[in-house]
CSV table of C-alpha atoms and ligand atoms in Angstrom, one decimal:
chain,number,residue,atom,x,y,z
P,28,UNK,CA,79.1,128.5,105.8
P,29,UNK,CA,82.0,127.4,103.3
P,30,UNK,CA,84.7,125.9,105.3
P,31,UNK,CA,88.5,125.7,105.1
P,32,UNK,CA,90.3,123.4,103.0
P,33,UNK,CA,93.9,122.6,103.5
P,34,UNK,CA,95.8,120.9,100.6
P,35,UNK,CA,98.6,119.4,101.6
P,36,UNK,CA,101.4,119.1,99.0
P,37,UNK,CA,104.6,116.7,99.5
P,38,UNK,CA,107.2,117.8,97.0
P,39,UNK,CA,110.8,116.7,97.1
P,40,UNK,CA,113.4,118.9,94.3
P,41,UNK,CA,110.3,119.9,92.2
P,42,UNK,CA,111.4,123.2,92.0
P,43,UNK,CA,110.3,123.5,88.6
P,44,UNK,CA,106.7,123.1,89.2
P,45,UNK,CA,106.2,125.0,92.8
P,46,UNK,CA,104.8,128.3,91.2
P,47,UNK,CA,103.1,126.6,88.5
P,48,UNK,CA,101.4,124.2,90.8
P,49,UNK,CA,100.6,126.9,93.4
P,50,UNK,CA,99.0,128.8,90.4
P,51,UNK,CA,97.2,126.2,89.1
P,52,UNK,CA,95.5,125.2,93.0
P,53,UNK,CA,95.0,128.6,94.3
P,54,UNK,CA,93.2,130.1,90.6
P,55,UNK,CA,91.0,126.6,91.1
P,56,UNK,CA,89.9,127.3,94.2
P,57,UNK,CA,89.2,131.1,94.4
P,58,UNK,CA,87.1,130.8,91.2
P,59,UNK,CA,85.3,128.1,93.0
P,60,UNK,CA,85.1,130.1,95.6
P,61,UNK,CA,86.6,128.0,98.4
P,62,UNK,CA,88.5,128.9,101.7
P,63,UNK,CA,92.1,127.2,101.4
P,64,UNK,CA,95.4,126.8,102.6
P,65,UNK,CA,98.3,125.3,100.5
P,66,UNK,CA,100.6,123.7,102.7
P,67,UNK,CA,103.7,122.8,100.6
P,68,UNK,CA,105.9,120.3,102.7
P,69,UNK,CA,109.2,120.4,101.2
P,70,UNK,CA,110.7,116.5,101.5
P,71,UNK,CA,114.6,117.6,102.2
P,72,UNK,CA,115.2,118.7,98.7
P,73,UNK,CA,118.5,119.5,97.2
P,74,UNK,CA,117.5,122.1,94.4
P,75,UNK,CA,115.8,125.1,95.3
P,76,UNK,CA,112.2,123.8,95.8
P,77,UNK,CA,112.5,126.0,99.0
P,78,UNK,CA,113.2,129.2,97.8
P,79,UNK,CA,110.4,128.6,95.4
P,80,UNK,CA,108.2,127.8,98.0
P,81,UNK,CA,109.4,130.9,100.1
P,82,UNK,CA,108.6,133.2,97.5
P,83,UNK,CA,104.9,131.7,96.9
P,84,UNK,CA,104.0,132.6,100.4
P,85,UNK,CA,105.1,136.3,100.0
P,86,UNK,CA,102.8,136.4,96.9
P,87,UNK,CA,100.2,134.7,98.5
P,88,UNK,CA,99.1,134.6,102.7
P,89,UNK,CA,97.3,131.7,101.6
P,90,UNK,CA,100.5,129.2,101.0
P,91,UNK,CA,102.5,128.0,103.6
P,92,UNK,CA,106.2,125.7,104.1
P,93,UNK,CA,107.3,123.2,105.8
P,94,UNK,CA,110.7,121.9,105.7
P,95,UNK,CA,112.3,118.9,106.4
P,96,UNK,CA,115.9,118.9,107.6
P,97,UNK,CA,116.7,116.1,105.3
P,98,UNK,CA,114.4,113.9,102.8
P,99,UNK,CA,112.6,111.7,104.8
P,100,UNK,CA,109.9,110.1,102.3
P,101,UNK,CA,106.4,110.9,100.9
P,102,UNK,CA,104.6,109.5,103.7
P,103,UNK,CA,106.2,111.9,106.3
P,104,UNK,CA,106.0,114.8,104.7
P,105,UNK,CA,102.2,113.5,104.0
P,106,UNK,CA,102.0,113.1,107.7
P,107,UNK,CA,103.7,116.3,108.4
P,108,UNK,CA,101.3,118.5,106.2
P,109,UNK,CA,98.3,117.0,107.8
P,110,UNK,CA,99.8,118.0,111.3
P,111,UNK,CA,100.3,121.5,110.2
P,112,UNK,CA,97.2,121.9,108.6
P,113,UNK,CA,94.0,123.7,109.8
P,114,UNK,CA,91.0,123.4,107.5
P,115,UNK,CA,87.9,121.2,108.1
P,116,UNK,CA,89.1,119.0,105.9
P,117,UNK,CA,92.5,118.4,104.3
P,118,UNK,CA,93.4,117.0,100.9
P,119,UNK,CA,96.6,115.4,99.7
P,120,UNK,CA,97.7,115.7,96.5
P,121,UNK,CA,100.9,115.2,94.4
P,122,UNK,CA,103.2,118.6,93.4
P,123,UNK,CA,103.7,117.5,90.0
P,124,UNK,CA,99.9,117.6,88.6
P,125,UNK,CA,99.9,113.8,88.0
P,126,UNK,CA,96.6,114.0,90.1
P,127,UNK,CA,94.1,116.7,88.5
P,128,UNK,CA,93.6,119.7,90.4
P,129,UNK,CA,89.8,120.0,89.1
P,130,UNK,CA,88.9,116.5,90.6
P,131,UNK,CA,89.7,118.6,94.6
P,132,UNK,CA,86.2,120.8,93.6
P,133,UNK,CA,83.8,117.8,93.3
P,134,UNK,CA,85.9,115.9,96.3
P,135,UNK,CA,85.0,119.1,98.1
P,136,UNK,CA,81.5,119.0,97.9
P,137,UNK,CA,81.0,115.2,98.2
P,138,UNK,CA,82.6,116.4,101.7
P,139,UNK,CA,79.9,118.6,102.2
P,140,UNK,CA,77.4,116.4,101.5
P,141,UNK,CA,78.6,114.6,104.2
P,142,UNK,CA,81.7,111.9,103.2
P,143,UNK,CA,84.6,112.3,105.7
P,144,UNK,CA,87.3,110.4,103.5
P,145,UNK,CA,86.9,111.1,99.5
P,146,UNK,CA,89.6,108.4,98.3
P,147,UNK,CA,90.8,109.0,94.5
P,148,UNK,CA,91.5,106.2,92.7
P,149,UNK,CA,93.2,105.4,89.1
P,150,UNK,CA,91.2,104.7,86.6
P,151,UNK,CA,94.4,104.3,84.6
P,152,UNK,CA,98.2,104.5,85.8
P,153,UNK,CA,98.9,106.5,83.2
P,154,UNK,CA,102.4,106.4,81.1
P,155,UNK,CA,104.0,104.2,83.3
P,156,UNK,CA,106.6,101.1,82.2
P,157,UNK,CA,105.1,97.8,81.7
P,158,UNK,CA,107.6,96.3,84.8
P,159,UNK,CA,106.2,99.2,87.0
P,160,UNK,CA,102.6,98.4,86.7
P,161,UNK,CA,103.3,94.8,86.9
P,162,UNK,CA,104.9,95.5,90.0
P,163,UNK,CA,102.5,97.8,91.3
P,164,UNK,CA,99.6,94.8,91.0
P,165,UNK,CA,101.7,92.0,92.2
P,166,UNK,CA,102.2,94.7,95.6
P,167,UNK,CA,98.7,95.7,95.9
P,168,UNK,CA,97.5,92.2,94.7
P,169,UNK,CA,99.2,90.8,97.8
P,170,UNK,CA,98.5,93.6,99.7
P,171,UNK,CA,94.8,93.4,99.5
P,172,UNK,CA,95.0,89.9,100.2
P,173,UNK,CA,96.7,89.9,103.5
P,174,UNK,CA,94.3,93.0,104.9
P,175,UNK,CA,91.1,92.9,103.4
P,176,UNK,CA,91.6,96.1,101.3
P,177,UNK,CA,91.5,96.8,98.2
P,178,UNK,CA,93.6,99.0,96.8
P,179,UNK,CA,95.1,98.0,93.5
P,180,UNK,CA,93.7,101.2,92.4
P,181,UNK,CA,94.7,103.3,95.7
P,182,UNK,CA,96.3,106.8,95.3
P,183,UNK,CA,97.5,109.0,98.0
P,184,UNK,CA,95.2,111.6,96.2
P,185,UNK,CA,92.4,111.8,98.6
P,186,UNK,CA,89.8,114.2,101.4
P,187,UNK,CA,90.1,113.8,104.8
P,188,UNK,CA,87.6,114.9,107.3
P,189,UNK,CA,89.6,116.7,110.5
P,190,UNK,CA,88.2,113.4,112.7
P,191,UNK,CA,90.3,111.8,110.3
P,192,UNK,CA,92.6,114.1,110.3
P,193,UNK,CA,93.2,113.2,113.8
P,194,UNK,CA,92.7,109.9,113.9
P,195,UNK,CA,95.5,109.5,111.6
P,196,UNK,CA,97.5,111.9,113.6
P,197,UNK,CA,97.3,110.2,117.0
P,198,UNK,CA,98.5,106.9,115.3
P,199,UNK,CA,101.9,106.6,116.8
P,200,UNK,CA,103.7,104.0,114.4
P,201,UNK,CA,106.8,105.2,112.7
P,202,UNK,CA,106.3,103.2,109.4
P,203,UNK,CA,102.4,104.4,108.5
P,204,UNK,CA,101.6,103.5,105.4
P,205,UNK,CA,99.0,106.9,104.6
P,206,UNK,CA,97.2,105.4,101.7
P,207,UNK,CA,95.8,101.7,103.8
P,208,UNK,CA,95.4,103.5,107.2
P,209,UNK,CA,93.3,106.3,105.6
P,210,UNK,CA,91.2,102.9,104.8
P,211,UNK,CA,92.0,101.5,108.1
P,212,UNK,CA,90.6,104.4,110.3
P,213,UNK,CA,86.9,103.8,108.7
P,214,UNK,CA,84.7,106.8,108.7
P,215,UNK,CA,81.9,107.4,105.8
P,216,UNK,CA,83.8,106.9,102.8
P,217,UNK,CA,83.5,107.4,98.9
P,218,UNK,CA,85.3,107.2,96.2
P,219,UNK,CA,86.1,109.5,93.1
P,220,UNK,CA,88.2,108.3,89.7
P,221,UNK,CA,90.7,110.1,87.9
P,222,UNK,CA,92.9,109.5,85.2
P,223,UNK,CA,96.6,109.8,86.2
P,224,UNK,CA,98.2,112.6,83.9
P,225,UNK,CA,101.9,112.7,82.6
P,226,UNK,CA,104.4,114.2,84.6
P,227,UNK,CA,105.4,117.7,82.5
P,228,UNK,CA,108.3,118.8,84.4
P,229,UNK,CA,111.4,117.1,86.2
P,230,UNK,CA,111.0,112.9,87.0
P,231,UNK,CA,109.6,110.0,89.0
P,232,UNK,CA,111.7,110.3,92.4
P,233,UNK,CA,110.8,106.2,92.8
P,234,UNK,CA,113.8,104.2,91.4
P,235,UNK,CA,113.2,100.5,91.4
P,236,UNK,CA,115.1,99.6,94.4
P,237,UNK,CA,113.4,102.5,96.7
P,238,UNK,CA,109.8,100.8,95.2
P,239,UNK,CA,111.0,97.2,96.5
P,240,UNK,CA,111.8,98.6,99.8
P,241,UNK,CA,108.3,100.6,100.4
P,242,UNK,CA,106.8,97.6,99.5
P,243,UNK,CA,108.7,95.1,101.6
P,244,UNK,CA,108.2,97.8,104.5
P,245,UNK,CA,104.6,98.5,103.6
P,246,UNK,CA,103.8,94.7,103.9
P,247,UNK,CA,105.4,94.2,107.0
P,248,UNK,CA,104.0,97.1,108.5
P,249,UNK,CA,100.7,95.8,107.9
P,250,UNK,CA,100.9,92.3,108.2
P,251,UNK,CA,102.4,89.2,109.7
P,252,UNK,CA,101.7,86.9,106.9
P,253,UNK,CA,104.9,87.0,105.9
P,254,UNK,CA,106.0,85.5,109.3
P,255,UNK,CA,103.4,82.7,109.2
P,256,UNK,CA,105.4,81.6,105.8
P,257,UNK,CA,108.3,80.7,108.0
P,258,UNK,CA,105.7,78.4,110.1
P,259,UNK,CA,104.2,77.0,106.9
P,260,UNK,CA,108.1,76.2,105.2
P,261,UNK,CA,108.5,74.2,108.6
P,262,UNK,CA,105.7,72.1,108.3
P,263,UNK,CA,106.5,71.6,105.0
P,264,UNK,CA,109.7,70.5,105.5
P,265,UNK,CA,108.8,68.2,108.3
P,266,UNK,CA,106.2,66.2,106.1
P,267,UNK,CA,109.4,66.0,103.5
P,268,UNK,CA,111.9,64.6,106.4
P,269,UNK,CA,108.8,61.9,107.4
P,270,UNK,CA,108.8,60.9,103.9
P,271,UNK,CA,112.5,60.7,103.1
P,272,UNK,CA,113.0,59.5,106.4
P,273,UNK,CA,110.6,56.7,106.0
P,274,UNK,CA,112.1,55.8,102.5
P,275,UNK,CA,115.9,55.9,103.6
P,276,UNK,CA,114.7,53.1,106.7
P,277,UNK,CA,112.7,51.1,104.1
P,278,UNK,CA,115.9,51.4,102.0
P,279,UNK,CA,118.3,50.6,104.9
P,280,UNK,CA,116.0,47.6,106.3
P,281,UNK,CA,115.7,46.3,102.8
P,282,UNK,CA,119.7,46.3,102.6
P,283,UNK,CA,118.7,48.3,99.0
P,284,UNK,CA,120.3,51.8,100.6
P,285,UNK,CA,122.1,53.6,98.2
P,286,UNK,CA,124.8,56.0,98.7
P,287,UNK,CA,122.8,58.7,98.4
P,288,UNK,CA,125.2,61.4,98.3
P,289,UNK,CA,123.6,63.8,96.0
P,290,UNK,CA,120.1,63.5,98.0
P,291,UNK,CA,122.4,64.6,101.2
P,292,UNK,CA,124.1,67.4,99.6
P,293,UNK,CA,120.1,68.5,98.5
P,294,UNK,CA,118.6,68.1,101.1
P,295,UNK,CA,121.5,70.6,103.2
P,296,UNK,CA,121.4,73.0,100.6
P,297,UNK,CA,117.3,72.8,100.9
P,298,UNK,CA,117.0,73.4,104.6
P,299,UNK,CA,119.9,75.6,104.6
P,300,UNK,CA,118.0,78.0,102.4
P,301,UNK,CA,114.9,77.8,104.1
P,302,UNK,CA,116.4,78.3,107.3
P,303,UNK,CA,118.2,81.5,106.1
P,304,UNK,CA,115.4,83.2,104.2
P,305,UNK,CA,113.2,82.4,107.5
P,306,UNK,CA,115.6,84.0,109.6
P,307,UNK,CA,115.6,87.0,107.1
P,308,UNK,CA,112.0,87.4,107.4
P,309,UNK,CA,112.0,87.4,111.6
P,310,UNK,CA,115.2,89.9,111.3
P,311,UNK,CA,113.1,92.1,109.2
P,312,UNK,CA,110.6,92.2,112.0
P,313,UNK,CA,112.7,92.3,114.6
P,314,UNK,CA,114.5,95.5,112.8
P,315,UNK,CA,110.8,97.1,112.4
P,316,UNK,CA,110.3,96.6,116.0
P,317,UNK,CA,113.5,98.1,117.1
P,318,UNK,CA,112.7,101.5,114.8
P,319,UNK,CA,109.2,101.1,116.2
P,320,UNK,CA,111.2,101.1,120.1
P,321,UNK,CA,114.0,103.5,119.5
P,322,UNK,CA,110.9,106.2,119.2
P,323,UNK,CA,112.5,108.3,116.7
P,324,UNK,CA,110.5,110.7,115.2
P,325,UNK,CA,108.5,110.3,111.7
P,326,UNK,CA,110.5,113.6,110.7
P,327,UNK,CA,112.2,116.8,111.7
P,328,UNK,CA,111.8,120.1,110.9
P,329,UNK,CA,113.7,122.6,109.8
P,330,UNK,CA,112.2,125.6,109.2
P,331,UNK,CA,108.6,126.9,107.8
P,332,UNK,CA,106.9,129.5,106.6
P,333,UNK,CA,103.5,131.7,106.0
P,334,UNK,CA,101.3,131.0,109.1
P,335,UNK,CA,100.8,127.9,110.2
P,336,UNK,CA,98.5,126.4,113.0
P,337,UNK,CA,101.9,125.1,115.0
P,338,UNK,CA,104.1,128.1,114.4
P,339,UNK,CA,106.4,126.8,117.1
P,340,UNK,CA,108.3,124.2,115.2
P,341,UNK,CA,107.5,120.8,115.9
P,342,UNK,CA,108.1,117.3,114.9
P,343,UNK,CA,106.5,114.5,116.0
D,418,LIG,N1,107.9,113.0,97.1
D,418,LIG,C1,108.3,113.3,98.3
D,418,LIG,N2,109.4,112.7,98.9
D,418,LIG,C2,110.1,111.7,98.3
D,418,LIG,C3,109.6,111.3,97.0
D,418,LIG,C4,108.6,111.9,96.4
D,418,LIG,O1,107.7,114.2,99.0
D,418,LIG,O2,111.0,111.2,98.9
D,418,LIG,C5,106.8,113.7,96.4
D,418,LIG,C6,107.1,114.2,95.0
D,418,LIG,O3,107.6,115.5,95.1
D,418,LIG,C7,105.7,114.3,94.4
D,418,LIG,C8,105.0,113.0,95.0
D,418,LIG,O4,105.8,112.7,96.2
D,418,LIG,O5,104.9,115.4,94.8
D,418,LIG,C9,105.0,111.9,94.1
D,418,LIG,O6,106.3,111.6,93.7
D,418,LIG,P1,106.6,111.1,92.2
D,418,LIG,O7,105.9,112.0,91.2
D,418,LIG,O8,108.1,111.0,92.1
D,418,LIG,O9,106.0,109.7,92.2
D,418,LIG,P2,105.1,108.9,91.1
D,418,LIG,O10,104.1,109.9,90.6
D,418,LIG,O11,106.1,108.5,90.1
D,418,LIG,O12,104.5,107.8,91.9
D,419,LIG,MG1,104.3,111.7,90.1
């Protein structure tokens, strides 16, 4: 029995490549001759990526919207799509192409020969700047250090069984990071490459400072480590007070002591820092904790469209 696929499409002012992308995924798959649902999750866009996406699901009973009231990231309209969607298994994939659309055929049937999670990974980043992929492996470098897994090569390109699905679903932290959790939750995994393609139409929404802050929030979501840096600084600067300590007493007994103004002014200036950037770090925690408390939802919607599984709307 062939069984229902959703793809689940975040796309945030791409209105340039709705149709063409729509095209492109529903041709694929009826020639292949598999049951699907495109779920296009439009991210709060501010060009008319929703009245593109309107008019594909009159064309087509097999594409459906979801709209955000405002942009609230990738990973919630990731999150959102998955709630919306009602195939066996679902897979996520980029609206402008960068992932290829042929590579959702073979995840499909390593599927159906059993994998619940099909995870594509780069086999190159593609035409990206020398600073971003430096970047990108110091992030996942540290990344896979502090939880055990590997992802300098992670995409958010990837097949989900439902149990993962659902697993993933009824996680209830605000800041999920989709592409470790979808490693997190376990299941009988595989792995696929691809080569990331150019971008044809419109541009990278990540500017540098929004690609500092998904990291710093990504980390923290998923780790403590930097926390423990606060308790390894104080150490630190505990065996440096025993050994200056012990010097300025030698000094002072010896009746050698020296003014020592400049060590003074050093030394202040050293511990202030520390203090402060250790007080930064526990703030940033404390700030995720209180977004964790405050129970705000991931996202809200606005409106959607085609038929959905939850066609009352609903955000969670
Ligand atoms: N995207 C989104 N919300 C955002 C930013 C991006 O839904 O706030 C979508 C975007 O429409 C695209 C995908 O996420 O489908 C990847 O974005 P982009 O191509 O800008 O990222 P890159 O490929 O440069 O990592
Ligand atoms: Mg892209």
């Amino acid at each position: 029995m062939r069984q229902l696929l959703s793809v689940v499409i975040p796309s945030y002012n791409e209105e340039g490549l709705i149709h063409l992308t729509s095209k492109t995924l529903s041709s694929l798959l009826e020639e292949s001759n598999i049951p699907y649902e495109l779920i296009f999750v439009d991210d709060g866009s501010v060009d008319r990526t929703w009245e593109h996406i309107h008019e594909e699901t009159c064309q087509n009973s097999s594409v459906k919207g979801v709209n955000f009231s405002r942009n609230f990231g990738k990973e919630a309209a990731i999150y959102a799509g998955l709630l919306y969607s009602s195939g066996d298994c679902c897979v996520v994939i980029d609206c402008d192409l960068q992932h290829p659309p042929e590579k959702i055929i073979e995840m499909y049937h390593l599927w159906q020969q059993g994998y619940e999670i099909v995870e594509g990974i780069k086999r190159s980043r593609g035409d990206e700047s020398f600073a971003h992929t430096f970047a990108a492996r110091c992030f996942y470098n540290i990344l896979s250090r502090i939880t055990d897994i590997d992802m300098s090569k992670a995409s958010d390109f990837k097949l989900l069984d439902r149990k993962a699905v659902n697993a993933l679903l009824n996680m209830k932290e605000k800041n999920a990071f989709f592409r470790a959790l979808s490693s997190w939750i376990g299941f009988t995994s595989t792995t696929i490459e691809f080569d990331v393609r150019e971008r044809t139409i419109g541009e990278s929404k990540w500017s540098t400072w929004s690609l500092i802050k998904y990291a710093a929030s990504n980390i923290t979501s998923f780790s403590s480590a930097p926390m423990q840096i606060v308790s390894l600084l104080g150490i630190l600067m505990m065996i440096l007070s025993i050994i200056l300590g012990g010097v300025a007493l030698y000094q002072k007994v010896t009746g050698i002591a020296l003014e020592g103004f400049t060590t003074v002014i050093i030394i202040n200036l050293f511990t202030g820092s520390i203090i402060m950037m250790s007080l930064g770090i526990i703030g940033y925690y404390i700030s995720k904790i209180y977004e964790e408390i405050q129970g705000r939802p991931k996202y809200i919607v606005k409106k959607t469209c085609g038929k959905l599984k939850h066609d009352t709307e609903k955000s969670d």
